[in-house]
Amino acid sequence: YLMLDFLRNLFSSTLGLGSPDKVLDELTLEGVAQYIKSGKCKNILCMVGAGISTSAGIPDFRSPGTGLYANLQKYNLPYPEAIFQIDYFKKHPEPFFALARELYPGQFKPTVCHYFIKLLKDKGLLRRCYSQNIDTLERVAGLEGDDLIEAHGTFYTSHCVSFCCRAEYNLDWMKEKIFSDDIPKCDKCNSLVKPDIVFFGENLPVRFFTSMKMDFPRCDLLIVMGTSLQVQPFAGLVGRVSKSCPRLLINMEKAGQADPLLGLLGFGGGMDFDSDKAYRDVAHISTCDDGCLALADLLGWKVSFTGIFHKGIMSSTLYENEEPATNAS
């Protein structure tokens, strides 16, 4: 069966057979807006990364000079990614908790982009938002547990790292430890306690995989924002929507493009913005906030969007003092 699929993909891609229907009238932000306004689009998925939070003052990971990995010299790491390596953390937890103090949730406000995703929810169009971020700003903007897949985990809960214990701690407990310069240790067994964010060397949450299988085949518009699409398995999600599903990238540079050779061999599902065969992928090169504002304007949502944004900024300060909700199972 695998060989048959391979040959079918090879012939269809090289001979142009079985090309999916073109859903968008034009491969522009305007074309996407027209499609949303047509009423045919009811199950939007968002995939977001660190780029949606940079305007809130949170650095992304890979931007030269300003990214997180470029500014970790003070922690004397063997290499930048070590700060998120589970084995390194268990031996040297101090650098991670020092960084956590700088980036801790509650110090930053959601961005225009976060509130645009909330507006999609309010309009009944958002199926779910898949986020690589650990800053919890999607929740502060008003998304709830069921609206959100925090693919790389969350600060909302923490657990003892001991397999024999695994005691759970809430956000307030962890915050008190971090800001008192204590290394968080379990009250029951004295092992390290780590926020439930996914480190290199750890598995993604089970819910990421179960929801992915349900959501992506039903998706009728995929909006990808603020991610370089370099970290698997998250990056591979773009290839899990149907062949006819339009995909919009709002980012400072193009990302997720298919390798031409792999595309020829029928593998991948990466983005194709520029080739003669491009039929569904749109790249809007701008900041995430500007792209969301432009799309809201084209949709005629500017008034309601302005309202939700200002209301959200006002209420987010109240939200910080609320007891955090646990992740939906």
Short mmCIF file of C-alpha atoms in Angstrom, two decimals, residues 58-247:
data_model
loop_
_atom_site.label_atom_id
_atom_site.label_comp_id
_atom_site.label_asym_id
_atom_site.label_seq_id
_atom_site.Cartn_x
_atom_site.Cartn_y
_atom_site.Cartn_z
CA ILE A 58 8.55 38.70 24.87
CA PRO A 59 11.53 37.74 22.68
CA ASP A 60 11.19 34.98 20.10
CA PHE A 61 13.76 32.21 20.00
CA ARG A 62 15.69 32.49 16.75
CA SER A 63 15.82 36.13 15.57
CA PRO A 64 19.50 37.10 15.18
CA GLY A 65 20.60 39.52 17.89
CA THR A 66 17.23 39.87 19.65
CA GLY A 67 16.07 36.27 19.96
CA LEU A 68 16.17 34.36 23.22
CA TYR A 69 18.92 31.99 22.08
CA ALA A 70 21.17 34.92 21.15
CA ASN A 71 20.99 36.42 24.65
CA LEU A 72 21.72 33.60 27.06
CA GLN A 73 25.47 34.19 27.53
CA LYS A 74 25.02 35.21 31.17
CA TYR A 75 23.83 31.71 32.05
CA ASN A 76 27.11 30.04 30.96
CA LEU A 77 25.30 27.29 29.05
CA PRO A 78 27.22 24.72 27.01
CA TYR A 79 24.90 25.66 24.09
CA PRO A 80 21.76 27.87 24.04
CA GLU A 81 19.17 25.08 23.73
CA ALA A 82 20.52 23.45 26.91
CA ILE A 83 18.30 25.76 28.96
CA PHE A 84 15.34 23.71 27.68
CA GLN A 85 17.01 20.28 27.78
CA ILE A 86 15.44 18.02 30.40
CA ASP A 87 18.70 16.23 31.28
CA TYR A 88 20.58 19.52 31.69
CA PHE A 89 17.71 20.96 33.76
CA LYS A 90 17.79 18.07 36.23
CA LYS A 91 21.49 18.70 36.90
CA HIS A 92 21.51 22.51 36.56
CA PRO A 93 18.01 23.97 37.14
CA GLU A 94 19.26 27.48 38.06
CA PRO A 95 19.54 28.95 34.52
CA PHE A 96 15.99 27.91 33.60
CA PHE A 97 14.45 29.39 36.74
CA ALA A 98 16.44 32.61 36.33
CA LEU A 99 15.06 32.92 32.79
CA ALA A 100 11.56 32.00 34.02
CA ARG A 101 11.72 34.94 36.43
CA GLU A 102 12.33 37.28 33.47
CA LEU A 103 9.59 35.83 31.27
CA TYR A 104 7.04 34.79 33.89
CA PRO A 105 3.34 34.94 32.90
CA GLY A 106 1.50 37.95 34.28
CA GLN A 107 4.15 40.50 33.32
CA PHE A 108 2.93 40.86 29.73
CA LYS A 109 -0.33 41.79 27.99
CA PRO A 110 -1.87 40.00 24.98
CA THR A 111 -1.29 41.48 21.54
CA VAL A 112 -3.57 42.49 18.69
CA CYS A 113 -2.95 39.03 17.24
CA HIS A 114 -4.12 37.25 20.41
CA TYR A 115 -7.34 39.24 20.40
CA PHE A 116 -7.90 38.55 16.70
CA ILE A 117 -7.87 34.82 17.51
CA LYS A 118 -10.39 35.51 20.30
CA LEU A 119 -12.54 37.38 17.75
CA LEU A 120 -12.51 34.31 15.48
CA LYS A 121 -13.84 32.37 18.45
CA ASP A 122 -16.55 34.96 19.15
CA LYS A 123 -17.62 34.82 15.49
CA GLY A 124 -18.03 31.04 15.79
CA LEU A 125 -15.28 30.35 13.25
CA LEU A 126 -12.41 29.07 15.40
CA ARG A 127 -12.19 25.30 15.77
CA ARG A 128 -9.00 25.49 17.81
CA CYS A 129 -5.73 27.32 18.25
CA TYR A 130 -2.53 25.27 18.32
CA SER A 131 0.17 27.25 20.10
CA GLN A 132 3.88 26.65 20.54
CA ASN A 133 3.98 29.39 23.18
CA ILE A 134 4.29 28.97 26.93
CA ASP A 135 3.43 32.57 27.85
CA THR A 136 -0.30 31.82 28.46
CA LEU A 137 -1.34 35.01 26.61
CA GLU A 138 -3.95 33.10 24.58
CA ARG A 139 -5.74 32.35 27.85
CA VAL A 140 -5.38 35.92 29.09
CA ALA A 141 -6.99 37.10 25.82
CA GLY A 142 -10.02 34.91 26.53
CA LEU A 143 -9.42 31.51 24.94
CA GLU A 144 -10.45 28.64 27.20
CA GLY A 145 -8.99 25.18 27.67
CA ASP A 146 -11.09 23.58 24.94
CA ASP A 147 -10.18 26.31 22.41
CA LEU A 148 -6.48 25.77 22.87
CA ILE A 149 -3.80 23.15 22.36
CA GLU A 150 -0.67 24.26 24.18
CA ALA A 151 1.59 22.00 22.15
CA HIS A 152 4.72 22.85 24.09
CA GLY A 153 2.99 22.87 27.45
CA THR A 154 2.12 25.60 29.89
CA PHE A 155 3.18 27.38 33.07
CA TYR A 156 -0.34 26.95 34.45
CA THR A 157 0.50 23.75 36.27
CA SER A 158 3.75 22.20 37.49
CA HIS A 159 4.74 18.69 38.56
CA CYS A 160 7.41 17.01 40.61
CA VAL A 161 9.95 15.44 38.23
CA SER A 162 10.16 12.23 40.28
CA PHE A 163 8.30 9.39 38.55
CA CYS A 164 7.44 7.97 41.97
CA CYS A 165 5.76 11.20 43.09
CA ARG A 166 4.54 13.49 40.28
CA ALA A 167 2.80 15.81 42.78
CA GLU A 168 1.02 18.72 41.06
CA TYR A 169 1.45 22.40 41.95
CA ASN A 170 -0.44 25.46 40.76
CA LEU A 171 0.73 28.72 39.22
CA ASP A 172 0.72 30.66 42.50
CA TRP A 173 2.92 28.08 44.23
CA MET A 174 5.46 28.13 41.41
CA LYS A 175 5.39 31.93 41.15
CA GLU A 176 6.17 32.31 44.86
CA LYS A 177 9.16 29.96 44.57
CA ILE A 178 10.57 31.58 41.43
CA PHE A 179 10.33 35.15 42.72
CA SER A 180 11.81 34.27 46.10
CA ASP A 181 14.91 32.93 44.29
CA ASP A 182 14.21 29.43 45.58
CA ILE A 183 14.74 26.43 43.33
CA PRO A 184 11.26 24.83 43.48
CA LYS A 185 11.41 21.56 45.39
CA CYS A 186 8.56 19.14 46.02
CA ASP A 187 6.88 19.47 49.42
CA LYS A 188 6.45 15.69 49.55
CA CYS A 189 9.73 14.22 48.30
CA ASN A 190 12.10 17.20 47.86
CA SER A 191 12.71 16.47 44.16
CA LEU A 192 12.74 19.29 41.61
CA VAL A 193 9.39 20.70 40.48
CA LYS A 194 9.14 21.80 36.84
CA PRO A 195 6.43 23.81 35.08
CA ASP A 196 4.49 21.66 32.62
CA ILE A 197 6.27 23.10 29.60
CA VAL A 198 7.75 20.61 27.15
CA PHE A 199 11.53 20.46 27.20
CA PHE A 200 13.69 18.93 24.50
CA GLY A 201 13.75 15.21 25.30
CA GLU A 202 10.14 15.16 26.58
CA ASN A 203 6.95 14.06 24.85
CA LEU A 204 4.31 16.53 23.73
CA PRO A 205 0.98 16.41 25.62
CA VAL A 206 -1.23 13.46 24.66
CA ARG A 207 -4.04 15.90 23.86
CA PHE A 208 -1.92 17.42 21.06
CA PHE A 209 -2.00 14.12 19.18
CA THR A 210 -5.62 13.17 19.85
CA SER A 211 -6.96 16.61 18.89
CA MET A 212 -4.73 16.86 15.83
CA LYS A 213 -6.30 13.70 14.36
CA MET A 214 -9.80 15.14 14.80
CA ASP A 215 -9.19 18.77 13.90
CA PHE A 216 -6.96 18.91 10.85
CA PRO A 217 -9.01 16.73 8.45
CA ARG A 218 -12.04 18.98 9.20
CA CYS A 219 -10.16 22.27 8.84
CA ASP A 220 -11.35 24.57 6.02
CA LEU A 221 -8.84 27.40 6.62
CA LEU A 222 -5.46 27.16 8.31
CA ILE A 223 -3.96 30.43 9.60
CA VAL A 224 -0.27 30.17 10.57
CA MET A 225 1.22 33.13 12.44
CA GLY A 226 4.54 34.02 14.01
CA THR A 227 6.35 30.71 13.62
CA SER A 228 9.40 29.64 11.64
CA LEU A 229 7.88 26.14 11.29
CA GLN A 230 11.22 24.57 12.18
CA VAL A 231 10.30 22.47 15.23
CA GLN A 232 8.71 19.07 14.70
CA PRO A 233 6.18 17.62 15.14
CA PHE A 234 4.39 21.00 15.31
CA ALA A 235 5.71 22.16 11.92
CA GLY A 236 4.36 19.06 10.21
CA LEU A 237 0.77 19.99 11.08
CA VAL A 238 0.56 22.22 7.98
CA GLY A 239 0.55 19.04 5.87
CA ARG A 240 -2.34 17.46 7.78
CA VAL A 241 -5.15 19.58 6.36
CA SER A 242 -6.96 18.41 3.22
CA LYS A 243 -5.38 19.12 -0.16
CA SER A 244 -8.04 21.74 -0.93
CA CYS A 245 -7.77 23.62 2.40
CA PRO A 246 -6.35 27.16 1.99
CA ARG A 247 -3.38 28.06 4.20
#
